[in-house]
mmCIF file with all atom_site columns, C-alpha atoms in Angstrom:
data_model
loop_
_atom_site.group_PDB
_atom_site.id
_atom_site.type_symbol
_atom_site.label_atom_id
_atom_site.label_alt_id
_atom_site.label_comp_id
_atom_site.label_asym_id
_atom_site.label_entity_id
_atom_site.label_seq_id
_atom_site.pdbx_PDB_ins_code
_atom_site.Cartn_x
_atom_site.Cartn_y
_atom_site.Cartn_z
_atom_site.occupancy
_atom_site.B_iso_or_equiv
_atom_site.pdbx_formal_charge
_atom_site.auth_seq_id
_atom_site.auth_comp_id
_atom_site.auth_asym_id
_atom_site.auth_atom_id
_atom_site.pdbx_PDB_model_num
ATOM 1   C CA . UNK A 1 1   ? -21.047 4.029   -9.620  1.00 26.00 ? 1   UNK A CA 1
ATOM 2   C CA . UNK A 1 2   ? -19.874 1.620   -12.114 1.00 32.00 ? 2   UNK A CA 1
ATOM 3   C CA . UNK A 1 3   ? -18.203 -1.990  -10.949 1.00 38.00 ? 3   UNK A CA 1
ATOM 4   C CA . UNK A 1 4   ? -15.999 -1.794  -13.664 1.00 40.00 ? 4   UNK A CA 1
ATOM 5   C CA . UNK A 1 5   ? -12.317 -3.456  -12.948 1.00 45.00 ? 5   UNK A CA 1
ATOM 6   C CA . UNK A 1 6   ? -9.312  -1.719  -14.563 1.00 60.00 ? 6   UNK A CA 1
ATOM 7   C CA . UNK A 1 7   ? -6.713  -4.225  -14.101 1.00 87.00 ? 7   UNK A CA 1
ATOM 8   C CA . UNK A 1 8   ? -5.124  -3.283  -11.367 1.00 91.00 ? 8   UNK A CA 1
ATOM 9   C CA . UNK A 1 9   ? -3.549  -4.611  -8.694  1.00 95.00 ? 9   UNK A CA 1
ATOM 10  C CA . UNK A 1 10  ? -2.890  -3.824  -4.473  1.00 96.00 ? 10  UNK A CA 1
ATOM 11  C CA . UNK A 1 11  ? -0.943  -5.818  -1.944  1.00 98.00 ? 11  UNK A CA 1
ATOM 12  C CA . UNK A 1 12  ? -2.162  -4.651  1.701   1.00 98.00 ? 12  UNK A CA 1
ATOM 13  C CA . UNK A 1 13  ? 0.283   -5.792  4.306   1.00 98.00 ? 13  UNK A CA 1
ATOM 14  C CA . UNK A 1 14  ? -1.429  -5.692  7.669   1.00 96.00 ? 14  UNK A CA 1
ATOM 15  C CA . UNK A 1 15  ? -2.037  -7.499  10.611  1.00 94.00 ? 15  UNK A CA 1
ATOM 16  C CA . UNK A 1 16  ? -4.921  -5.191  11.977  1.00 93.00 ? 16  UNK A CA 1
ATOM 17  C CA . UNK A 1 17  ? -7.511  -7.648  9.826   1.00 95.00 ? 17  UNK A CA 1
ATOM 18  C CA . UNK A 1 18  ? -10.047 -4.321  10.093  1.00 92.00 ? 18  UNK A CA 1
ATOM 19  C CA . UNK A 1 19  ? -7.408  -2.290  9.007   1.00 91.00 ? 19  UNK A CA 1
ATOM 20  C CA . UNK A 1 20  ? -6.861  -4.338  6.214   1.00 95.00 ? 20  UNK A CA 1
ATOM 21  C CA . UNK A 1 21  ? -10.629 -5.176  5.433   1.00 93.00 ? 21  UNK A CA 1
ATOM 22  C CA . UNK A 1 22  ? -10.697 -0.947  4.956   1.00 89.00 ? 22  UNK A CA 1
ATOM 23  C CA . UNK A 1 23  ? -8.178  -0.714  2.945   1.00 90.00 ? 23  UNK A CA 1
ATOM 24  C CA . UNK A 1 24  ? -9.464  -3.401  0.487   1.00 93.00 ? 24  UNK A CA 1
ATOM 25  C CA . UNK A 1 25  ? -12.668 -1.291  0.277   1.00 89.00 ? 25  UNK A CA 1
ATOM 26  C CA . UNK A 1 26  ? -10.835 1.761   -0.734  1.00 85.00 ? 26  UNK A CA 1
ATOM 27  C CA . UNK A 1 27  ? -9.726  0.189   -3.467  1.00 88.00 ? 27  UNK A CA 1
ATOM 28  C CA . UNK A 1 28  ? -12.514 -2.069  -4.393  1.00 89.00 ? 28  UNK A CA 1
ATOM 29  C CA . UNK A 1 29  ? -14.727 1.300   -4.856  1.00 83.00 ? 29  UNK A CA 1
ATOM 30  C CA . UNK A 1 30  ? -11.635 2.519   -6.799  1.00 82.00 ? 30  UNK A CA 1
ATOM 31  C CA . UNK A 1 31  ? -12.191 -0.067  -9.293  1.00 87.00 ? 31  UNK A CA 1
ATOM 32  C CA . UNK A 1 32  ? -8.551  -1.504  -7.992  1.00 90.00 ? 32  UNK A CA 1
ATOM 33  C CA . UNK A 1 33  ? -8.573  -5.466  -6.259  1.00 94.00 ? 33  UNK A CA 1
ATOM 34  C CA . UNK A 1 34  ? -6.106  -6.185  -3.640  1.00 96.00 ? 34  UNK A CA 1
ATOM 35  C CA . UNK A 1 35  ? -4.803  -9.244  -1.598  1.00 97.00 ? 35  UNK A CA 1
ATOM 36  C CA . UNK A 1 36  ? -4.201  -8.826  1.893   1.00 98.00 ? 36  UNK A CA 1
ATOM 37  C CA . UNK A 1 37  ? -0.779  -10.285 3.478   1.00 97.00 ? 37  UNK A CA 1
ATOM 38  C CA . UNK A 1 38  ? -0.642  -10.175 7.195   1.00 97.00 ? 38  UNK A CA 1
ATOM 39  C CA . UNK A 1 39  ? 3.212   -10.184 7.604   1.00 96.00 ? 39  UNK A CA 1
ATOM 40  C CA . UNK A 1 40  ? 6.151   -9.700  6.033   1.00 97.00 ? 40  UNK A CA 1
ATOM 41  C CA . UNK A 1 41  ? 7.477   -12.867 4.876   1.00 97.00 ? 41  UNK A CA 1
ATOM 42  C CA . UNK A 1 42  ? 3.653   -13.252 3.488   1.00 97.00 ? 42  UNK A CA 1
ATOM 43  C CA . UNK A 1 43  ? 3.972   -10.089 1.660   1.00 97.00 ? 43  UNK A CA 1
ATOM 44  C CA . UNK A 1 44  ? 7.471   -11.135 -0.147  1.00 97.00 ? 44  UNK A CA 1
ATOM 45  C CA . UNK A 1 45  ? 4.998   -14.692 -1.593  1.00 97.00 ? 45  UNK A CA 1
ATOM 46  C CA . UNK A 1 46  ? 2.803   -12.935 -2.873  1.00 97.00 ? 46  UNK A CA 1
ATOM 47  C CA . UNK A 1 47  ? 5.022   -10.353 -4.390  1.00 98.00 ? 47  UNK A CA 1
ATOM 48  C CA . UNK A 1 48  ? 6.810   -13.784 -5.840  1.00 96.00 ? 48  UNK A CA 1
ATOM 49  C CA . UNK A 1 49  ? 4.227   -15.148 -7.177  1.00 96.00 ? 49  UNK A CA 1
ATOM 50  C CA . UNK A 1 50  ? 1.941   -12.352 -8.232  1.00 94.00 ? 50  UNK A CA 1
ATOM 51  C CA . UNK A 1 51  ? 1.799   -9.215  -10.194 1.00 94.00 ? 51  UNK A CA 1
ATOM 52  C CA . UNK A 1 52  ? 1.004   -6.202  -8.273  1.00 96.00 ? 52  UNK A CA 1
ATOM 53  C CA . UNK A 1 53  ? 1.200   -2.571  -8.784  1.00 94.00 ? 53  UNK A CA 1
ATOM 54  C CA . UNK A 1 54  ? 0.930   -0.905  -5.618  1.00 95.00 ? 54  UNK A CA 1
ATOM 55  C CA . UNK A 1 55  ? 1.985   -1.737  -1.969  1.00 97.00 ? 55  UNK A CA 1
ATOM 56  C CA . UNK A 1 56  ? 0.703   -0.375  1.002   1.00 96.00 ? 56  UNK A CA 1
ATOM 57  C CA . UNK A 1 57  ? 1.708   -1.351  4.231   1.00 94.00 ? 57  UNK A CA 1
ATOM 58  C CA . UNK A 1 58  ? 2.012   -0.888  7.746   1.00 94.00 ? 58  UNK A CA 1
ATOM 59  C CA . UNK A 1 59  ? 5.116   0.275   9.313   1.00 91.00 ? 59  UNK A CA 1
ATOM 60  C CA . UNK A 1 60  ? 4.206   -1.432  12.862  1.00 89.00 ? 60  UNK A CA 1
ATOM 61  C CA . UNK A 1 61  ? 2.946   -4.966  11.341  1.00 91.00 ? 61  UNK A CA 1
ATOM 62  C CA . UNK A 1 62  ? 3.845   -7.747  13.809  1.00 88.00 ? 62  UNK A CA 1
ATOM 63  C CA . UNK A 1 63  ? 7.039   -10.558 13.299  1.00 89.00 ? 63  UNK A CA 1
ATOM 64  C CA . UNK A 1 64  ? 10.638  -10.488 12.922  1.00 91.00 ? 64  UNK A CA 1
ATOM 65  C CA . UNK A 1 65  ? 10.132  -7.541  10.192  1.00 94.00 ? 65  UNK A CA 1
ATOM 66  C CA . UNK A 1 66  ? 8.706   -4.499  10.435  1.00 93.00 ? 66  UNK A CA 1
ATOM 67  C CA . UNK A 1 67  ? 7.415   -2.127  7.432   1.00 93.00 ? 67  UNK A CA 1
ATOM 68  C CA . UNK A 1 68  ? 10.386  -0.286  7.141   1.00 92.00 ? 68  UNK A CA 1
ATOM 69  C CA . UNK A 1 69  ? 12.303  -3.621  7.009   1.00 95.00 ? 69  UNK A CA 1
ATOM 70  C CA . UNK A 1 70  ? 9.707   -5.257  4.437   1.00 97.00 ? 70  UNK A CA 1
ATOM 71  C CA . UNK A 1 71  ? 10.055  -1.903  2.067   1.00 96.00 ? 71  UNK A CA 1
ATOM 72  C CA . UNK A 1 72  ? 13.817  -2.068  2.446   1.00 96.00 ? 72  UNK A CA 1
ATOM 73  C CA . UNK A 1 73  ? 14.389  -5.628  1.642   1.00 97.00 ? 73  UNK A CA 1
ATOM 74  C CA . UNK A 1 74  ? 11.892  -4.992  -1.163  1.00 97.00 ? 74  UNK A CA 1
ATOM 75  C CA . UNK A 1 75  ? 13.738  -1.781  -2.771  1.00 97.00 ? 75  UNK A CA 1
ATOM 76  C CA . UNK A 1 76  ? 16.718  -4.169  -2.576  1.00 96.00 ? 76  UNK A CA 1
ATOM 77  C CA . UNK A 1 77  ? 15.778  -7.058  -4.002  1.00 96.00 ? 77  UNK A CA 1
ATOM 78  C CA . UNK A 1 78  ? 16.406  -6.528  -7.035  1.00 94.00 ? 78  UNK A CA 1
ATOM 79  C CA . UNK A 1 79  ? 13.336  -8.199  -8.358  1.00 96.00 ? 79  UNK A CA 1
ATOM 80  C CA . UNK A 1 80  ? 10.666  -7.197  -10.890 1.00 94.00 ? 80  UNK A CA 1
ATOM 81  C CA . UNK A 1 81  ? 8.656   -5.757  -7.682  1.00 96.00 ? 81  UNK A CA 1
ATOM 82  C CA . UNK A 1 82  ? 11.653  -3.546  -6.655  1.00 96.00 ? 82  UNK A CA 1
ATOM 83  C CA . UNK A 1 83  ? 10.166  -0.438  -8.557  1.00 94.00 ? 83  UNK A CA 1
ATOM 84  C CA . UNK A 1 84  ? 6.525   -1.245  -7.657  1.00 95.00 ? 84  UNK A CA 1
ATOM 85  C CA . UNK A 1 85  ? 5.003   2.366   -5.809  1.00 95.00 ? 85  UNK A CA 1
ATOM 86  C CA . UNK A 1 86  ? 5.041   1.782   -1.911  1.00 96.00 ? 86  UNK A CA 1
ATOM 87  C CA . UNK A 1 87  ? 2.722   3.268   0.564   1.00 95.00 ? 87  UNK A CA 1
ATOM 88  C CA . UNK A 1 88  ? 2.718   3.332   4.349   1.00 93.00 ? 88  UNK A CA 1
ATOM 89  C CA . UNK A 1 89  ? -0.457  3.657   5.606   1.00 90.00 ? 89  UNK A CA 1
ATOM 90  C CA . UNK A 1 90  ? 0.246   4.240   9.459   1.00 85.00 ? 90  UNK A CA 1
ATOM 91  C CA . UNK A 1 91  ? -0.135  5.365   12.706  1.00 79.00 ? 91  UNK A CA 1
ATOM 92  C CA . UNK A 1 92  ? 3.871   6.242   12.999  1.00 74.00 ? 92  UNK A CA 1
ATOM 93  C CA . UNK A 1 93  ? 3.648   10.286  11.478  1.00 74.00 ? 93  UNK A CA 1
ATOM 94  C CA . UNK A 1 94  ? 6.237   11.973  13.646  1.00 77.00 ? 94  UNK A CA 1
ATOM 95  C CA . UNK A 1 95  ? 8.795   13.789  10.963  1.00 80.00 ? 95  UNK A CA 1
ATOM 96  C CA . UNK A 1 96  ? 11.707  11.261  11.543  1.00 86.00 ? 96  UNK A CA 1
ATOM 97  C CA . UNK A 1 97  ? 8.871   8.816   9.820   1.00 79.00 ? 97  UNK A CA 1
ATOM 98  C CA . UNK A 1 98  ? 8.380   10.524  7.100   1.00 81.00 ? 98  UNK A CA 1
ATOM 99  C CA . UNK A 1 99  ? 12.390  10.766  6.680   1.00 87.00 ? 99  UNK A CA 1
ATOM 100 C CA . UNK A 1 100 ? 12.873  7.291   7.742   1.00 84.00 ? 100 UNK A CA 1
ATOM 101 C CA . UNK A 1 101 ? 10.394  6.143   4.857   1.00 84.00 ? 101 UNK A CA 1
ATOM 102 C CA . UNK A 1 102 ? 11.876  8.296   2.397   1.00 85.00 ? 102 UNK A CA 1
ATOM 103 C CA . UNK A 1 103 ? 15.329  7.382   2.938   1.00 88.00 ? 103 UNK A CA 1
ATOM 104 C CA . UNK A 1 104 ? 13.989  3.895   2.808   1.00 89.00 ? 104 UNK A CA 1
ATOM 105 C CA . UNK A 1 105 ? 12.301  4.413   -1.243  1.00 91.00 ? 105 UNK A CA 1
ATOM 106 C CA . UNK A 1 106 ? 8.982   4.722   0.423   1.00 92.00 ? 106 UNK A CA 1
ATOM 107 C CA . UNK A 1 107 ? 7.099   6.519   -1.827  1.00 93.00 ? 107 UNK A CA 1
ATOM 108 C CA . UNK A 1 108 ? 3.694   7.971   0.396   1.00 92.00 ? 108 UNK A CA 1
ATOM 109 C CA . UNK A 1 109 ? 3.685   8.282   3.685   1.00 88.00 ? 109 UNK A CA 1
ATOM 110 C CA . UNK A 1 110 ? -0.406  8.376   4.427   1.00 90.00 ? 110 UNK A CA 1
ATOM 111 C CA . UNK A 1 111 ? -1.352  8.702   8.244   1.00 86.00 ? 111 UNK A CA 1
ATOM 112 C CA . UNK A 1 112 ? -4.637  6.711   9.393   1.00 86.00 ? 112 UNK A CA 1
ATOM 113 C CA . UNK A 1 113 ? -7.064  7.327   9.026   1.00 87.00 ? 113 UNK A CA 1
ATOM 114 C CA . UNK A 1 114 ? -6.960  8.906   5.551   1.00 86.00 ? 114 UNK A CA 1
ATOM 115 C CA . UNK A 1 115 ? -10.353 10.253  3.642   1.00 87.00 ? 115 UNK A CA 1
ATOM 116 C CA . UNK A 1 116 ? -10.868 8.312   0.457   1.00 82.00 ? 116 UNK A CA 1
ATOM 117 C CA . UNK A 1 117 ? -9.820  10.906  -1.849  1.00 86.00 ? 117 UNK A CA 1
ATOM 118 C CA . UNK A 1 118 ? -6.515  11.528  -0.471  1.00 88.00 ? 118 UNK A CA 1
ATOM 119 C CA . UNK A 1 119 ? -6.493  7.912   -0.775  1.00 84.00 ? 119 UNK A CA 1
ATOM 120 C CA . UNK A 1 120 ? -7.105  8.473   -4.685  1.00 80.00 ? 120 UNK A CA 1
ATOM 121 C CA . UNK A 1 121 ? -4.902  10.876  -4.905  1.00 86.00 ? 121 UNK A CA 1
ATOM 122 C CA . UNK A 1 122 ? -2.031  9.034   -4.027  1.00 89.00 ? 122 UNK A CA 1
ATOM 123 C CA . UNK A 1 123 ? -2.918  6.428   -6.174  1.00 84.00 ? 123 UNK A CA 1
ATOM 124 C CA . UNK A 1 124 ? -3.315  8.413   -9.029  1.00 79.00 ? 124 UNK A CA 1
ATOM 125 C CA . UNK A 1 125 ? -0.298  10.145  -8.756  1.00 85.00 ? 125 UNK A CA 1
ATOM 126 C CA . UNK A 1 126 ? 1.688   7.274   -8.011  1.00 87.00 ? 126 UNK A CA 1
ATOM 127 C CA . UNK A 1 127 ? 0.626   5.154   -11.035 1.00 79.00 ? 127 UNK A CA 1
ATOM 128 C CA . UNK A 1 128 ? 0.790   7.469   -13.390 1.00 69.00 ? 128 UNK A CA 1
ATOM 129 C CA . UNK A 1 129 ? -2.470  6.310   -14.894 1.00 52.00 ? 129 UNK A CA 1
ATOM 130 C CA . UNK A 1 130 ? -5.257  9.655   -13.709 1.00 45.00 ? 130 UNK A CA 1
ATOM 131 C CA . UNK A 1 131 ? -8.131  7.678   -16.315 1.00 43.00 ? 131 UNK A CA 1
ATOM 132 C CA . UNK A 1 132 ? -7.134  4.369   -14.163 1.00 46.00 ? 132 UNK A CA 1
ATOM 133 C CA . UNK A 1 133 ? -9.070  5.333   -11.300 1.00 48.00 ? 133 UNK A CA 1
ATOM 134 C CA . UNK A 1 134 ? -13.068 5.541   -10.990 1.00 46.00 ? 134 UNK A CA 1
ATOM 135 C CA . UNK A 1 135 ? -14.115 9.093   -10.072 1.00 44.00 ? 135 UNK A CA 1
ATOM 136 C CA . UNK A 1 136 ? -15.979 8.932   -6.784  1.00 40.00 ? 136 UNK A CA 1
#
């Protein structure tokens, strides 16, 4: 498989540092490089200060803000990173999750653990970009 980058860009906001540790691996063997933030107000830095072009997060990460509060406050912040894809990667998959998240501009609701090419998938899809992602 080729180590070739394509430019892209994840933020992975979780506290679960193996959780987070996989989920940089999915997308380093997509050809994507990600920074982890392990909490909210972390996530909103580097979302300041960096460009990214996909979010996944956990709903249940730790501190005064949960996912659903982080993916709110981003949707309305009416920053450059309003607009950027969001994907919960969780445990929380009962059907008033997937609502909640929806209602909330959520755009993927992915329930661990998650095979790498639904990973992909998602990606794909929610990029727009099908060439930007390595085949596996």
């Amino acid at each position: 498989m080729s180590e070739k980058q394509y430019g892209l860009h994840a933020l992975v906001v979780e506290d679960e540092r193996i959780c987070a540790l996989i989920m940089v691996e999915v997308f380093r063997m997509l050809g994507i490089s990600a920074t982890i933030a392990k909490s909210a107000p972390e996530a909103l830095s580097v979302l300041e200060s960096s460009r990214v072009d996909l979010i996944t997060l956990d709903i249940r990460i730790e501190g005064d803000m949960d996912g659903w509060e982080l993916a709110a406050r981003i949707r309305d912040s009416g920053q450059c990173y309003a607009s950027v894809p969001i994907v919960a990667v969780t445990t929380c998959c009962f059907a008033d999750d997937f609502e909640r998240s929806s209602a909330l501009g959520i755009d993927r609701h992915v329930a661990k653990p998650f095979h790498i090419d639904q990973m992909k998938k998602v990606i794909t899809q929610l990029l727009d970009e099908p060439t930007a992602v390595k085949d596996l």
